[in-house]
């Protein structure tokens, strides 16, 4: 009940005000609420470092052994209670290692299980999941399946929007207005 009221109030605030309020509230909890900034971009000037008490630059999470080793050390040194991953690649890696981080360090990884993330982080898998559950989803076709693309164009016509299966925001967004655009995108794939 209290969470519902606080959540509703926070979502009505300006994002910066809500962020500052949340950090100040966590700080009143003492050392157990210490915040650790771990830069997924490997940049000591990462903007997120301004929002935490202790900042640590970590290797790219693609170097999973080094990343996890240094993250474990940071969590132990700073008495971190929870990790909120900041990128899709960190999310997947930390989700897979959440049980051992909880067991070994008492650290909660705030992430869905890997099976859920495999669906949620892939637009095509999300559409398939929604369709299988009887829910609405955007029409789609895989560029690698030319018959699917032809059927989609026959049914919807141009223009269409093409996006990578993974990624967020408008990264990789392409407005498809003719068959030549399809050929171009297929060549990139």
mmCIF file of C-alpha atoms in Angstrom:
data_model
loop_
_atom_site.group_PDB
_atom_site.id
_atom_site.type_symbol
_atom_site.label_atom_id
_atom_site.label_comp_id
_atom_site.label_asym_id
_atom_site.label_seq_id
_atom_site.Cartn_x
_atom_site.Cartn_y
_atom_site.Cartn_z
ATOM 1 C CA UNK A 1 0.000 0.000 0.000
ATOM 2 C CA UNK A 2 2.732 2.468 0.998
ATOM 3 C CA UNK A 3 4.728 1.591 -2.142
ATOM 4 C CA UNK A 4 1.686 2.298 -4.358
ATOM 5 C CA UNK A 5 1.247 5.742 -2.831
ATOM 6 C CA UNK A 6 4.954 6.599 -3.000
ATOM 7 C CA UNK A 7 5.235 5.336 -6.580
ATOM 8 C CA UNK A 8 2.249 7.402 -7.696
ATOM 9 C CA UNK A 9 3.706 10.511 -6.052
ATOM 10 C CA UNK A 10 7.212 9.994 -7.482
ATOM 11 C CA UNK A 11 5.892 9.517 -11.016
ATOM 12 C CA UNK A 12 4.138 12.896 -10.807
ATOM 13 C CA UNK A 13 7.387 14.694 -9.947
ATOM 14 C CA UNK A 14 9.943 16.058 -12.352
ATOM 15 C CA UNK A 15 12.390 13.162 -12.996
ATOM 16 C CA UNK A 16 15.381 15.028 -11.511
ATOM 17 C CA UNK A 17 13.418 15.930 -8.365
ATOM 18 C CA UNK A 18 12.193 12.341 -8.006
ATOM 19 C CA UNK A 19 15.735 11.049 -8.482
ATOM 20 C CA UNK A 20 17.200 13.406 -5.849
ATOM 21 C CA UNK A 21 14.375 12.569 -3.428
ATOM 22 C CA UNK A 22 14.959 8.833 -3.893
ATOM 23 C CA UNK A 23 18.718 9.110 -3.331
ATOM 24 C CA UNK A 24 18.287 11.257 -0.221
ATOM 25 C CA UNK A 25 15.717 8.809 1.128
ATOM 26 C CA UNK A 26 18.043 5.874 0.547
ATOM 27 C CA UNK A 27 20.891 7.729 2.263
ATOM 28 C CA UNK A 28 18.842 7.897 5.479
ATOM 29 C CA UNK A 29 18.991 4.082 5.615
ATOM 30 C CA UNK A 30 22.716 4.198 6.343
ATOM 31 C CA UNK A 31 25.555 2.023 5.010
ATOM 32 C CA UNK A 32 23.222 -0.770 3.868
ATOM 33 C CA UNK A 33 21.873 1.639 1.249
ATOM 34 C CA UNK A 34 25.256 2.665 -0.160
ATOM 35 C CA UNK A 35 25.047 3.254 -3.877
ATOM 36 C CA UNK A 36 27.708 2.155 -6.287
ATOM 37 C CA UNK A 37 28.093 3.521 -9.772
ATOM 38 C CA UNK A 38 29.599 0.998 -12.164
ATOM 39 C CA UNK A 39 30.211 2.521 -15.560
ATOM 40 C CA UNK A 40 29.180 0.192 -18.344
ATOM 41 C CA UNK A 41 30.694 2.684 -20.724
ATOM 42 C CA UNK A 42 34.036 2.301 -18.990
ATOM 43 C CA UNK A 43 34.300 6.068 -18.659
ATOM 44 C CA UNK A 44 35.310 7.674 -15.376
ATOM 45 C CA UNK A 45 33.348 10.758 -16.438
ATOM 46 C CA UNK A 46 30.059 8.826 -16.787
ATOM 47 C CA UNK A 47 27.114 11.031 -15.842
ATOM 48 C CA UNK A 48 25.752 8.389 -13.460
ATOM 49 C CA UNK A 49 28.782 8.798 -11.234
ATOM 50 C CA UNK A 50 27.376 12.148 -10.106
ATOM 51 C CA UNK A 51 24.397 10.339 -8.594
ATOM 52 C CA UNK A 52 26.210 7.889 -6.334
ATOM 53 C CA UNK A 53 28.307 8.005 -3.200
ATOM 54 C CA UNK A 54 31.089 5.766 -4.533
ATOM 55 C CA UNK A 55 31.984 5.377 -8.193
ATOM 56 C CA UNK A 56 33.957 2.585 -9.805
ATOM 57 C CA UNK A 57 35.005 2.159 -13.405
ATOM 58 C CA UNK A 58 34.665 -1.465 -14.455
ATOM 59 C CA UNK A 59 35.862 -3.297 -17.548
ATOM 60 C CA UNK A 60 33.391 -3.839 -20.358
ATOM 61 C CA UNK A 61 30.956 -6.564 -19.325
ATOM 62 C CA UNK A 62 31.883 -8.345 -22.559
ATOM 63 C CA UNK A 63 35.025 -9.279 -20.624
ATOM 64 C CA UNK A 64 32.760 -11.158 -18.236
ATOM 65 C CA UNK A 65 35.401 -12.719 -15.973
ATOM 66 C CA UNK A 66 37.219 -9.422 -15.318
ATOM 67 C CA UNK A 67 33.934 -7.514 -15.047
ATOM 68 C CA UNK A 68 32.433 -9.965 -12.537
ATOM 69 C CA UNK A 69 35.647 -10.188 -10.525
ATOM 70 C CA UNK A 70 35.922 -6.404 -10.147
ATOM 71 C CA UNK A 71 32.175 -6.057 -9.545
ATOM 72 C CA UNK A 72 32.348 -8.636 -6.755
ATOM 73 C CA UNK A 73 35.250 -6.766 -5.150
ATOM 74 C CA UNK A 74 33.322 -3.470 -5.365
ATOM 75 C CA UNK A 75 30.213 -5.026 -3.859
ATOM 76 C CA UNK A 76 32.219 -6.446 -0.948
ATOM 77 C CA UNK A 77 34.225 -3.267 -0.344
ATOM 78 C CA UNK A 78 31.213 -0.936 -0.516
ATOM 79 C CA UNK A 79 28.688 -3.246 1.204
ATOM 80 C CA UNK A 80 26.385 -3.103 -1.814
ATOM 81 C CA UNK A 81 22.946 -4.571 -1.172
ATOM 82 C CA UNK A 82 21.510 -4.363 -4.693
ATOM 83 C CA UNK A 83 22.651 -3.916 -8.282
ATOM 84 C CA UNK A 84 20.487 -2.256 -10.897
ATOM 85 C CA UNK A 85 22.105 -3.061 -14.274
ATOM 86 C CA UNK A 86 22.421 -0.101 -16.625
ATOM 87 C CA UNK A 87 22.680 -1.747 -20.058
ATOM 88 C CA UNK A 88 21.144 -4.706 -21.851
ATOM 89 C CA UNK A 89 24.442 -6.604 -21.909
ATOM 90 C CA UNK A 90 24.994 -6.036 -18.178
ATOM 91 C CA UNK A 91 21.384 -7.026 -17.545
ATOM 92 C CA UNK A 92 21.827 -10.410 -19.265
ATOM 93 C CA UNK A 93 25.190 -11.128 -17.654
ATOM 94 C CA UNK A 94 24.117 -10.150 -14.144
ATOM 95 C CA UNK A 95 20.795 -11.949 -14.477
ATOM 96 C CA UNK A 96 22.673 -15.173 -15.242
ATOM 97 C CA UNK A 97 24.951 -14.624 -12.231
ATOM 98 C CA UNK A 98 22.285 -13.317 -9.827
ATOM 99 C CA UNK A 99 21.970 -16.543 -7.790
ATOM 100 C CA UNK A 100 25.707 -16.731 -7.052
ATOM 101 C CA UNK A 101 25.965 -12.986 -6.296
ATOM 102 C CA UNK A 102 23.102 -13.381 -3.815
ATOM 103 C CA UNK A 103 24.595 -16.544 -2.300
ATOM 104 C CA UNK A 104 28.198 -15.349 -2.096
ATOM 105 C CA UNK A 105 27.754 -11.645 -1.316
ATOM 106 C CA UNK A 106 24.136 -11.151 -0.285
ATOM 107 C CA UNK A 107 23.680 -8.826 -3.276
ATOM 108 C CA UNK A 108 20.320 -8.685 -5.031
ATOM 109 C CA UNK A 109 20.453 -8.171 -8.785
ATOM 110 C CA UNK A 110 17.365 -6.220 -9.828
ATOM 111 C CA UNK A 111 16.664 -8.048 -13.076
ATOM 112 C CA UNK A 112 14.260 -10.525 -14.579
ATOM 113 C CA UNK A 113 15.400 -14.123 -15.042
ATOM 114 C CA UNK A 114 17.411 -14.895 -18.209
ATOM 115 C CA UNK A 115 14.483 -16.681 -19.922
ATOM 116 C CA UNK A 116 12.305 -13.596 -19.489
ATOM 117 C CA UNK A 117 15.058 -11.275 -20.704
ATOM 118 C CA UNK A 118 15.613 -13.431 -23.797
ATOM 119 C CA UNK A 119 12.038 -12.570 -24.786
ATOM 120 C CA UNK A 120 11.894 -8.996 -23.505
ATOM 121 C CA UNK A 121 15.156 -7.827 -25.108
ATOM 122 C CA UNK A 122 14.349 -9.209 -28.562
ATOM 123 C CA UNK A 123 11.531 -7.503 -30.472
ATOM 124 C CA UNK A 124 10.803 -10.557 -32.633
ATOM 125 C CA UNK A 125 10.666 -12.872 -29.590
ATOM 126 C CA UNK A 126 8.436 -10.366 -27.796
ATOM 127 C CA UNK A 127 5.999 -10.372 -30.742
ATOM 128 C CA UNK A 128 5.993 -14.174 -30.840
ATOM 129 C CA UNK A 129 5.384 -14.342 -27.105
ATOM 130 C CA UNK A 130 2.523 -11.827 -27.277
ATOM 131 C CA UNK A 131 0.958 -13.650 -30.223
ATOM 132 C CA UNK A 132 1.234 -16.985 -28.421
ATOM 133 C CA UNK A 133 -0.528 -15.445 -25.425
ATOM 134 C CA UNK A 134 -3.360 -14.182 -27.643
ATOM 135 C CA UNK A 135 -2.357 -10.543 -27.211
ATOM 136 C CA UNK A 136 -1.961 -7.804 -29.804
ATOM 137 C CA UNK A 137 1.470 -7.134 -31.243
ATOM 138 C CA UNK A 138 2.854 -5.218 -34.225
ATOM 139 C CA UNK A 139 3.013 -7.075 -37.533
ATOM 140 C CA UNK A 140 6.569 -8.075 -38.359
ATOM 141 C CA UNK A 141 8.741 -10.006 -40.750
ATOM 142 C CA UNK A 142 12.313 -11.128 -40.512
ATOM 143 C CA UNK A 143 14.535 -9.640 -43.215
ATOM 144 C CA UNK A 144 16.174 -13.041 -43.597
ATOM 145 C CA UNK A 145 12.796 -14.577 -44.551
ATOM 146 C CA UNK A 146 11.984 -12.953 -47.880
ATOM 147 C CA UNK A 147 8.591 -14.711 -48.105
ATOM 148 C CA UNK A 148 7.579 -13.125 -44.772
ATOM 149 C CA UNK A 149 8.694 -9.713 -46.055
ATOM 150 C CA UNK A 150 6.727 -10.140 -49.305
ATOM 151 C CA UNK A 151 3.590 -11.148 -47.393
ATOM 152 C CA UNK A 152 3.932 -8.204 -45.027
ATOM 153 C CA UNK A 153 4.311 -5.741 -47.910
ATOM 154 C CA UNK A 154 1.366 -7.294 -49.792
ATOM 155 C CA UNK A 155 -0.831 -6.924 -46.702
ATOM 156 C CA UNK A 156 0.345 -3.531 -45.414
ATOM 157 C CA UNK A 157 2.079 -1.845 -48.317
ATOM 158 C CA UNK A 158 4.732 0.852 -47.965
ATOM 159 C CA UNK A 159 5.949 2.684 -45.924
ATOM 160 C CA UNK A 160 7.089 0.281 -43.235
ATOM 161 C CA UNK A 161 9.421 0.724 -40.281
ATOM 162 C CA UNK A 162 12.418 -1.584 -39.861
ATOM 163 C CA UNK A 163 14.257 -1.905 -36.561
ATOM 164 C CA UNK A 164 16.913 -4.264 -35.254
ATOM 165 C CA UNK A 165 15.570 -7.068 -33.075
ATOM 166 C CA UNK A 166 17.778 -5.865 -30.243
ATOM 167 C CA UNK A 167 18.394 -2.333 -29.086
ATOM 168 C CA UNK A 168 16.317 0.547 -27.854
ATOM 169 C CA UNK A 169 15.161 3.996 -28.763
ATOM 170 C CA UNK A 170 15.501 4.919 -32.397
ATOM 171 C CA UNK A 171 18.880 3.257 -32.927
ATOM 172 C CA UNK A 172 18.826 1.457 -36.254
ATOM 173 C CA UNK A 173 15.354 2.713 -37.181
ATOM 174 C CA UNK A 174 14.836 2.765 -40.936
ATOM 175 C CA UNK A 175 11.803 3.969 -42.904
ATOM 176 C CA UNK A 176 11.222 1.490 -45.722
ATOM 177 C CA UNK A 177 9.469 3.057 -48.722
ATOM 178 C CA UNK A 178 10.390 0.703 -51.587
ATOM 179 C CA UNK A 179 11.843 -2.700 -52.425
ATOM 180 C CA UNK A 180 15.298 -1.182 -52.876
ATOM 181 C CA UNK A 181 15.281 -0.324 -49.168
ATOM 182 C CA UNK A 182 14.613 -3.981 -48.370
ATOM 183 C CA UNK A 183 17.561 -5.015 -50.549
ATOM 184 C CA UNK A 184 19.784 -2.435 -48.814
ATOM 185 C CA UNK A 185 18.789 -3.654 -45.333
ATOM 186 C CA UNK A 186 19.234 -7.297 -46.303
ATOM 187 C CA UNK A 187 22.761 -6.470 -47.530
ATOM 188 C CA UNK A 188 23.567 -4.964 -44.108
ATOM 189 C CA UNK A 189 22.289 -8.030 -42.267
#
